[in-house]
N, CA, C and O of each residue as an XYZ file, in Angstrom:
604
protein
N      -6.552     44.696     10.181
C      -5.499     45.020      9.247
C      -4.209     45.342      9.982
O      -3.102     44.964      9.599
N      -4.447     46.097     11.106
C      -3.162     46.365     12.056
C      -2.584     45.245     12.299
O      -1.358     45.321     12.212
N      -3.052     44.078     12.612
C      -2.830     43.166     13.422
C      -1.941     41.951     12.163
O      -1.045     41.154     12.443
N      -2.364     42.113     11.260
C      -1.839     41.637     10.113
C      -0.778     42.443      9.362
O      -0.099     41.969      8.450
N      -0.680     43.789      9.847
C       0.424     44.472      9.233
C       1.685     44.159     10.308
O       2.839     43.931      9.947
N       1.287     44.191     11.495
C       1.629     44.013     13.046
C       2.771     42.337     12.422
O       3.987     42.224     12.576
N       2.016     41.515     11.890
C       2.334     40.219     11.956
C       3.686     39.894     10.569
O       4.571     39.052     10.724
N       3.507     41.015      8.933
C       4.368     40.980      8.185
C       5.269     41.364      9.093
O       6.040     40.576      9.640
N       5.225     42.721      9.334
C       6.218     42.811     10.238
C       7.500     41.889     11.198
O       8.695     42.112     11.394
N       6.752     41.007     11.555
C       7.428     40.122     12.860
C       8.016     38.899     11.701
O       9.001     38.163     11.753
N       7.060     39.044     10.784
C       8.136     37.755      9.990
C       8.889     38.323      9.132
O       9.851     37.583      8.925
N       8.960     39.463      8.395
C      10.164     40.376      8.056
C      11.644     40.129      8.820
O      12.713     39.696      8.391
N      11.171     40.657     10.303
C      12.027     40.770     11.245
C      12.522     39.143     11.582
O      13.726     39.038     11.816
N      11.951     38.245     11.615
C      12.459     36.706     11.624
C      13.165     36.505     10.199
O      14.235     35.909     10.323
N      12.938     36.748      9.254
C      13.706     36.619      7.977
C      14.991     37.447      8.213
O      16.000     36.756      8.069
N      15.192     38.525      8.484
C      16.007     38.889      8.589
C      17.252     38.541      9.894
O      18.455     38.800      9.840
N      16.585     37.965     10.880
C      17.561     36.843     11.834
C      17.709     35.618     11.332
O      18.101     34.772     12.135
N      17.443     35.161      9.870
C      17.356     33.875     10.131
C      18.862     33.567      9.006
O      19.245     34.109      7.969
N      19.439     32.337      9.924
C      20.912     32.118      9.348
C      20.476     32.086      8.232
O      19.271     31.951      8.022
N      21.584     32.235      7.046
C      21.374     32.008      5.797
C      21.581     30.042      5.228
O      21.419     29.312      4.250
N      22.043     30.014      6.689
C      22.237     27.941      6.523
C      20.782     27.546      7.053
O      20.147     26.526      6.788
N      20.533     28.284      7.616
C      18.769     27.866      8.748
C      18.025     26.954      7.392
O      18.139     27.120      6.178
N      17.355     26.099      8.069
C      16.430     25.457      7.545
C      15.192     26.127      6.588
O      14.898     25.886      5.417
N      14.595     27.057      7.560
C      13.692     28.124      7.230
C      14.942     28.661      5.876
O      14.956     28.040      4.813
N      15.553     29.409      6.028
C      16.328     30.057      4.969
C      16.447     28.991      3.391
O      16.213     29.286      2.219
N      16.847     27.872      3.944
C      16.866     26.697      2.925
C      15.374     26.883      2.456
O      15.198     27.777      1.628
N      14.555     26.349      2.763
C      13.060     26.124      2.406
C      12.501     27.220      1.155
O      11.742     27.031      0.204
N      13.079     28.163      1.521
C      12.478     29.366      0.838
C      12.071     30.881      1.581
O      11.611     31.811      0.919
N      12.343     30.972      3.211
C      11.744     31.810      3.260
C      10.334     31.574      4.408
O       9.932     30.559      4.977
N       9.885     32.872      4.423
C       8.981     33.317      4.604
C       8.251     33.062      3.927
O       7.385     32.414      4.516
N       7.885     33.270      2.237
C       7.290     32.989      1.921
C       6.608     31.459      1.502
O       5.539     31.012      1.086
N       7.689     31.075      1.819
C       7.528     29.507      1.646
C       6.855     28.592      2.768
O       6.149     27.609      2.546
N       7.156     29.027      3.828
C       6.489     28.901      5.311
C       4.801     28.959      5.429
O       3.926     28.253      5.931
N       4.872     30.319      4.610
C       3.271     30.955      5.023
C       2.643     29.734      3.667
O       1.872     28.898      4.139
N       2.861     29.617      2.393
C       2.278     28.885      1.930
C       2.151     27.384      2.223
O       1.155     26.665      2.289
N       3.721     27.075      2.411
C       3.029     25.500      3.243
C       2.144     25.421      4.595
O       1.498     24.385      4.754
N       2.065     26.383      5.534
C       1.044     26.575      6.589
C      -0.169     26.423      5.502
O      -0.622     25.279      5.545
N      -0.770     27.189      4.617
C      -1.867     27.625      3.692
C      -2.343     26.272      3.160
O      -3.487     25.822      3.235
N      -1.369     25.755      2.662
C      -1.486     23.888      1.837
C      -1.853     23.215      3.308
O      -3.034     22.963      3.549
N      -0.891     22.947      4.223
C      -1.190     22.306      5.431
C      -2.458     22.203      6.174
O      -2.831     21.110      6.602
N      -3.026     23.095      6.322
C      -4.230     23.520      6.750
C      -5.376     22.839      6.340
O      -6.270     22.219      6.917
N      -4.978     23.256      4.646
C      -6.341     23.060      3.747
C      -6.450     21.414      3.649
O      -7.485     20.849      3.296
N      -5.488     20.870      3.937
C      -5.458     19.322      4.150
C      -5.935     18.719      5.486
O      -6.624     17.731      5.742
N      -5.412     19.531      6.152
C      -6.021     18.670      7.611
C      -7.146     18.799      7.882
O      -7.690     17.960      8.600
N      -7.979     20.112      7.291
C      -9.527     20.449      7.486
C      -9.904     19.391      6.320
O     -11.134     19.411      6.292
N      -9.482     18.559      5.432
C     -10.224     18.197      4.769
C      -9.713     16.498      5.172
O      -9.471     15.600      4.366
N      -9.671     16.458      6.241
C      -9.036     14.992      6.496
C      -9.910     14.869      7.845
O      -9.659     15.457      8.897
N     -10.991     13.986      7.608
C     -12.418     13.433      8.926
C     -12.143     12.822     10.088
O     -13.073     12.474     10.814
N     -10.545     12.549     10.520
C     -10.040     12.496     11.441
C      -9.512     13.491     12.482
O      -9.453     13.247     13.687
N      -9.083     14.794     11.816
C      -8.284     15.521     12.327
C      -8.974     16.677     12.577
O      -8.855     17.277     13.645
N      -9.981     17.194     11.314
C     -11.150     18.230     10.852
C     -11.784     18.451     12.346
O     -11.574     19.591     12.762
N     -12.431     17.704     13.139
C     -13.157     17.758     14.473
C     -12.039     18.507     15.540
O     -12.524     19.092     16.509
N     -10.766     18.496     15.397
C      -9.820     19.100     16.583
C      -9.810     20.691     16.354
O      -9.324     21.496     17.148
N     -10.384     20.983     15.224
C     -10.271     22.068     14.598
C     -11.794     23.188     14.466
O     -11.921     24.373     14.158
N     -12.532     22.367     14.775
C     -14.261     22.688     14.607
C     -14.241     24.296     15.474
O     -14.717     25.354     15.062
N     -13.653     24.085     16.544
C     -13.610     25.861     17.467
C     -12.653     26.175     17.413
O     -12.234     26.829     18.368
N     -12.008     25.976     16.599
C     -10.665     26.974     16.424
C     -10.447     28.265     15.426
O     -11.291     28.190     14.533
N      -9.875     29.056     15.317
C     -10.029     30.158     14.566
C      -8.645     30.103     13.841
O      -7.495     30.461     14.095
N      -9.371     29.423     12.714
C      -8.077     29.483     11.852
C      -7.189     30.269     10.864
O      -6.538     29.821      9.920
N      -7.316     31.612     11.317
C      -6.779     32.232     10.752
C      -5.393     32.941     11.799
O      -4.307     33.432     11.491
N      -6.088     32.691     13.151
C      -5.114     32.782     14.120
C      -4.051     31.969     14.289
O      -2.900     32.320     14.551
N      -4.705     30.220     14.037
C      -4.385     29.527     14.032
C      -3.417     29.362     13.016
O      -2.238     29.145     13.296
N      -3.861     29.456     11.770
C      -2.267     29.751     11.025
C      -1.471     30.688     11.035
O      -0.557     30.551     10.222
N      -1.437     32.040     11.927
C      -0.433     32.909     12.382
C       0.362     32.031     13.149
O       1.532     31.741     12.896
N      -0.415     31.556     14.243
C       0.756     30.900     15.046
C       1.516     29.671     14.534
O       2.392     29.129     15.208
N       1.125     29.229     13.244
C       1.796     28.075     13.251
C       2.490     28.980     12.162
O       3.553     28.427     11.879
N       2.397     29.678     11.723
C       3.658     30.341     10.701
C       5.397     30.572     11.848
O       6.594     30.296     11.757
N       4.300     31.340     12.971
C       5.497     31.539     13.726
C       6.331     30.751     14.461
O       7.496     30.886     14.836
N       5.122     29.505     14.654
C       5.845     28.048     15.064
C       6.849     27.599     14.332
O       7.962     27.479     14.845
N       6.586     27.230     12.810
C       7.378     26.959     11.923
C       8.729     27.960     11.389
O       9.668     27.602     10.677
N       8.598     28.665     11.699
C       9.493     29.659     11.724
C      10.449     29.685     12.323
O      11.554     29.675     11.781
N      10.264     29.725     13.657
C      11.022     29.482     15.263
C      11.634     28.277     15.008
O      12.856     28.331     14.868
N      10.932     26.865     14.879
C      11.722     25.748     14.805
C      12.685     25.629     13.077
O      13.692     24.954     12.864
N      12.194     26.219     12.424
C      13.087     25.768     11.307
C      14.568     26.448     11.249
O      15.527     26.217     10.513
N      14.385     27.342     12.275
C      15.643     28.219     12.508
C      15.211     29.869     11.810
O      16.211     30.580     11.709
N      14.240     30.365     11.458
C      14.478     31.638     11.053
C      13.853     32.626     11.992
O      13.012     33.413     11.559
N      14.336     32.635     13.685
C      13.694     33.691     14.180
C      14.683     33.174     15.733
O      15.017     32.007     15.935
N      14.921     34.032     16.427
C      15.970     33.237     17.623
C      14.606     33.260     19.020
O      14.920     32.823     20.127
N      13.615     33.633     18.851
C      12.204     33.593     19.379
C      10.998     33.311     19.360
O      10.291     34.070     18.697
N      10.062     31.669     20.347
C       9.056     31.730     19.843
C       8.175     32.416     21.272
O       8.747     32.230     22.346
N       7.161     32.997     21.307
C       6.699     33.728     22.154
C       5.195     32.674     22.672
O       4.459     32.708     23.658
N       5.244     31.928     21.614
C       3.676     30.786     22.010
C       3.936     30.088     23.227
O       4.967     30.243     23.881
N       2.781     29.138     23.603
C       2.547     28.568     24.486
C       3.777     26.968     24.016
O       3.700     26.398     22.928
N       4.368     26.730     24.675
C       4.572     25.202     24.656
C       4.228     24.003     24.402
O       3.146     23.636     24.861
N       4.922     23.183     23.717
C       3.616     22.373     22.875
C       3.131     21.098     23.657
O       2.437     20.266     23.072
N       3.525     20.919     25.110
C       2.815     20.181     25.761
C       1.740     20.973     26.483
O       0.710     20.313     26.617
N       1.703     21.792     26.820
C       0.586     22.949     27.428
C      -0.602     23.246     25.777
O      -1.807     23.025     25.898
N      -0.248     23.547     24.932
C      -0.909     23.697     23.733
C      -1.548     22.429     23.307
O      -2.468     22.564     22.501
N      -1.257     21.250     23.675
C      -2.335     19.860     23.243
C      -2.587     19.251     24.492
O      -3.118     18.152     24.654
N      -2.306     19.780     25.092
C      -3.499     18.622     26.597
C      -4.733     18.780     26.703
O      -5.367     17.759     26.971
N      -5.317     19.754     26.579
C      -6.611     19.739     26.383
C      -7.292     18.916     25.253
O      -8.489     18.709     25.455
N      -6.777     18.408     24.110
C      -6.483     17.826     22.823
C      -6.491     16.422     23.098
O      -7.274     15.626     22.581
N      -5.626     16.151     23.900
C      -5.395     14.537     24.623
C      -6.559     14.571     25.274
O      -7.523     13.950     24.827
N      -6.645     15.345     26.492
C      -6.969     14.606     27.997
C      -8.670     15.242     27.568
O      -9.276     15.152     28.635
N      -9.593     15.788     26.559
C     -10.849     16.327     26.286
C     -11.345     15.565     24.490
O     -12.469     15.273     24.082
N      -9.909     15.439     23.738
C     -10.698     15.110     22.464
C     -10.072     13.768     21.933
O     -10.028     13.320     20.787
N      -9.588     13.254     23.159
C      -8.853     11.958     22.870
C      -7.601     12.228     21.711
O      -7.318     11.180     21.131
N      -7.121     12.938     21.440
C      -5.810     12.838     20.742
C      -4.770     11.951     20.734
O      -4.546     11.780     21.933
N      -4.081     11.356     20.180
C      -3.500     10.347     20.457
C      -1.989     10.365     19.508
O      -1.590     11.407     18.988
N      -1.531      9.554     19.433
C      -0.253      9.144     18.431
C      -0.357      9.096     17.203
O       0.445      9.635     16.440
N      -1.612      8.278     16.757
C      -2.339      7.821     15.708
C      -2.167      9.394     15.393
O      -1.069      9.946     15.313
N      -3.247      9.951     15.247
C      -2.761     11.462     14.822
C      -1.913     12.602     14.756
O      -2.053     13.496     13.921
N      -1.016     12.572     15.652
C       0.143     13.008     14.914
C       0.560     12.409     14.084
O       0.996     13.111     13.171
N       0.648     11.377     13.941
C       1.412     10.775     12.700
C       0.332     10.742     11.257
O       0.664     10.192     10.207
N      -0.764     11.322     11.433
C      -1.614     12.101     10.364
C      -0.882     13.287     10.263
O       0.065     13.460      9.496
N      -1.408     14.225     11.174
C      -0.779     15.587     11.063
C       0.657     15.503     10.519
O       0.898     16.352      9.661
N       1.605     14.714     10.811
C       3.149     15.296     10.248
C       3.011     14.468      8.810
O       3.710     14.932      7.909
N       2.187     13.282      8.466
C       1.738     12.808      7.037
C       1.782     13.934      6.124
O       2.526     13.992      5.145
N       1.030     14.749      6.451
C      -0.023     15.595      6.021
C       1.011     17.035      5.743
O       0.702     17.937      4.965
N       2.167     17.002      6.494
C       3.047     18.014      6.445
C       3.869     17.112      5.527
O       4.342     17.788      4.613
N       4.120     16.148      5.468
C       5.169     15.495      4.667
C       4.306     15.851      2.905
O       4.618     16.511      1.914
N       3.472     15.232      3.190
C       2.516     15.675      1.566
C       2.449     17.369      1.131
O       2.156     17.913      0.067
N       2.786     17.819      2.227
C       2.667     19.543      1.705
C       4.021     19.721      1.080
O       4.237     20.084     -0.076
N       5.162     19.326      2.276
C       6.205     19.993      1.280
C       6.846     18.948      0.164
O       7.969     19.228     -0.257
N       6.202     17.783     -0.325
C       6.077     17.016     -1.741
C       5.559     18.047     -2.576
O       6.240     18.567     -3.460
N       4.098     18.437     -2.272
C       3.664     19.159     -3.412
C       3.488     20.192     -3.826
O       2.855     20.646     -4.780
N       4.623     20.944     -2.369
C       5.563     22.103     -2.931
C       6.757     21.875     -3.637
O       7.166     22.891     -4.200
N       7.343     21.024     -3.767
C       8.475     20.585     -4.333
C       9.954     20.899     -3.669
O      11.004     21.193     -4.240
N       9.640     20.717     -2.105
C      10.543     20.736     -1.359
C      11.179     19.746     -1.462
O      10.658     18.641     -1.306
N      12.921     19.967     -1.853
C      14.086     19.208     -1.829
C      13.774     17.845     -0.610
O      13.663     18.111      0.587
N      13.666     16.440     -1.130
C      14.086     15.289     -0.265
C      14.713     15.754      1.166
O      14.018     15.853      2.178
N      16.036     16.011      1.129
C      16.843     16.400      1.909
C      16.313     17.403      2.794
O      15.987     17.147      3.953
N      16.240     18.319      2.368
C      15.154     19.611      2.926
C      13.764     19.304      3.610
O      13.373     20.113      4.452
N      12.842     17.998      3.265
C      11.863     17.417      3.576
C      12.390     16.605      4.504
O      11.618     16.618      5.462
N      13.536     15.730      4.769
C      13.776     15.427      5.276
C      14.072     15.996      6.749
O      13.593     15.253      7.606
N      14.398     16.548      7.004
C      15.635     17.551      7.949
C      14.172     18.147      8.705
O      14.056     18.124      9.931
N      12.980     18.729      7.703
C      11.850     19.323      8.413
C      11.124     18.138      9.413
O      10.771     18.221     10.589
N      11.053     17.007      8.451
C      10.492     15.977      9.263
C      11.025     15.348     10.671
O      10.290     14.959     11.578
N      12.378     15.327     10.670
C      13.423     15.180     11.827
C      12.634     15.937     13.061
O      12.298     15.523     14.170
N      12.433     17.565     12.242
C      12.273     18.216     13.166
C      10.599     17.917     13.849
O      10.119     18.583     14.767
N      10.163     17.196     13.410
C       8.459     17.427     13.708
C       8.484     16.314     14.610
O       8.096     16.442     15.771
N       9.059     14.862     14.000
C       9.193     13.720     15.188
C       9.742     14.430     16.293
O       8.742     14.834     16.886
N      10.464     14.709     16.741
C      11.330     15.430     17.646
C      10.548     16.203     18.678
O      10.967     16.413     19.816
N       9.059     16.730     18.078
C       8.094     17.730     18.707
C       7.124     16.154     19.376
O       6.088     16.430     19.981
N       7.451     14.773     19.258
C       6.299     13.938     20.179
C       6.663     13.703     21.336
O       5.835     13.138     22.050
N       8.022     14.051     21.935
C       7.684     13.964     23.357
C       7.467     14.867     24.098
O       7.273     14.756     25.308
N       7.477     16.466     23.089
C       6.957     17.286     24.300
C       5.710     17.411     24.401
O       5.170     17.898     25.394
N       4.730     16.731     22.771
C       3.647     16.981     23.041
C       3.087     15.937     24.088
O       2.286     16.356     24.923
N       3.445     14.644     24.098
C       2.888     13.725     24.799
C       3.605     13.350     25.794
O       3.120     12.467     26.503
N       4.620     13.760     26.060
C       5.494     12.925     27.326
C       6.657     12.064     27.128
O       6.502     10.933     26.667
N       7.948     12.565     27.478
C       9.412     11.368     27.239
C       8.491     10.199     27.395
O       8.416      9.561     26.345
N       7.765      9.714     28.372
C       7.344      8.097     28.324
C       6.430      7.625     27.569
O       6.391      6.396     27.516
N       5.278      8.498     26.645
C       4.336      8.464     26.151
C       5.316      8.295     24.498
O       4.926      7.477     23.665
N       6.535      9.154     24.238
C       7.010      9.005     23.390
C       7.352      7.736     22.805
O       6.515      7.542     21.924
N       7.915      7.065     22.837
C       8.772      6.509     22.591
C       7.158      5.008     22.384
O       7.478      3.827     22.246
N       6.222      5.269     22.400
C       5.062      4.106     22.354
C       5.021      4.722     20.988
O       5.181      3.924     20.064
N       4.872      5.755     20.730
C       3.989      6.188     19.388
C       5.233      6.010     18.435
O       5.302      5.787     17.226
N       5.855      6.124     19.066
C       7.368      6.169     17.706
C       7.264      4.515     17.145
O       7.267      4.130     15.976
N       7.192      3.879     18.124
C       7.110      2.502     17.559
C       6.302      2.092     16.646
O       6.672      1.402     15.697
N       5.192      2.449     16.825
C       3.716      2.432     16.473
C       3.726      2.902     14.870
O       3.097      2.298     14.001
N       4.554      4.093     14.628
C       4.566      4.600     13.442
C       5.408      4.050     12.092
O       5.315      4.649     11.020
């Protein structure tokens, strides 16, 4: 419970740094964040491609950090304190074969969340910008630019 009071806390405190133009601010919030993490989730565990990357993971941690991920990049926090997102999927690549092909599930799968939240086009848009943008650090400037094609 600490650890979860510990955590309103820190996104309080990111809401309250976050520009009032920020992306995050556009979206809705905090609260809007934590529920598309909540939708996001419940999709990728239920998608037989992606479900297996997830089998030892603890997902409740796992959606803390991606609240705070999403947070950090949408603009509502001037700090992310996680691991880097090429250090955070190599084990992913180089142990569970991860590939291109799946990210471009995973950000699908984010594109369908904030549809059926009824996130503004424009606003969906601008998030998605931001997620392509996250494939060359996960895979490599040279690894990039294969999967972009691909998609």
């Amino acid at each position: 419970m600490a650890a979860a009071t510990a955590h309103s806390n820190e996104s309080a405190h990111a809401a309250a740094e976050a520009a009032p133009d920020s992306l995050y601010a556009r979206m809705g919030g905090e609260a809007a964040v934590e529920k598309a993490v909540e939708v996001f989730y419940q999709r990728i565990l239920k998608d037989a491609e992606l479900a297996p990357f997830f089998a030892s993971v603890d997902m409740k941690k796992q959606r803390r950090k991606q609240v705070a991920f999403m947070t950090y990049v949408f603009g509502g926090s001037g700090a992310y304190e996680g691991r880097d997102l090429g250090a955070s999927h190599r084990r992913l690549i180089r142990e569970q074969g991860m590939t291109h092909h799946h990210f471009d599930l995973v950000a699908g799968h984010l594109d369908a969340t904030l549809q059926e939240l009824g996130v503004a086009q424009d606003l969906k848009d601008e998030a998605m910008t931001i997620v392509a943008s996250a494939r060359p650090l996960i895979f490599g400037p040279a690894e990039a630019g294969a999967g972009a094609a691909k998609a």
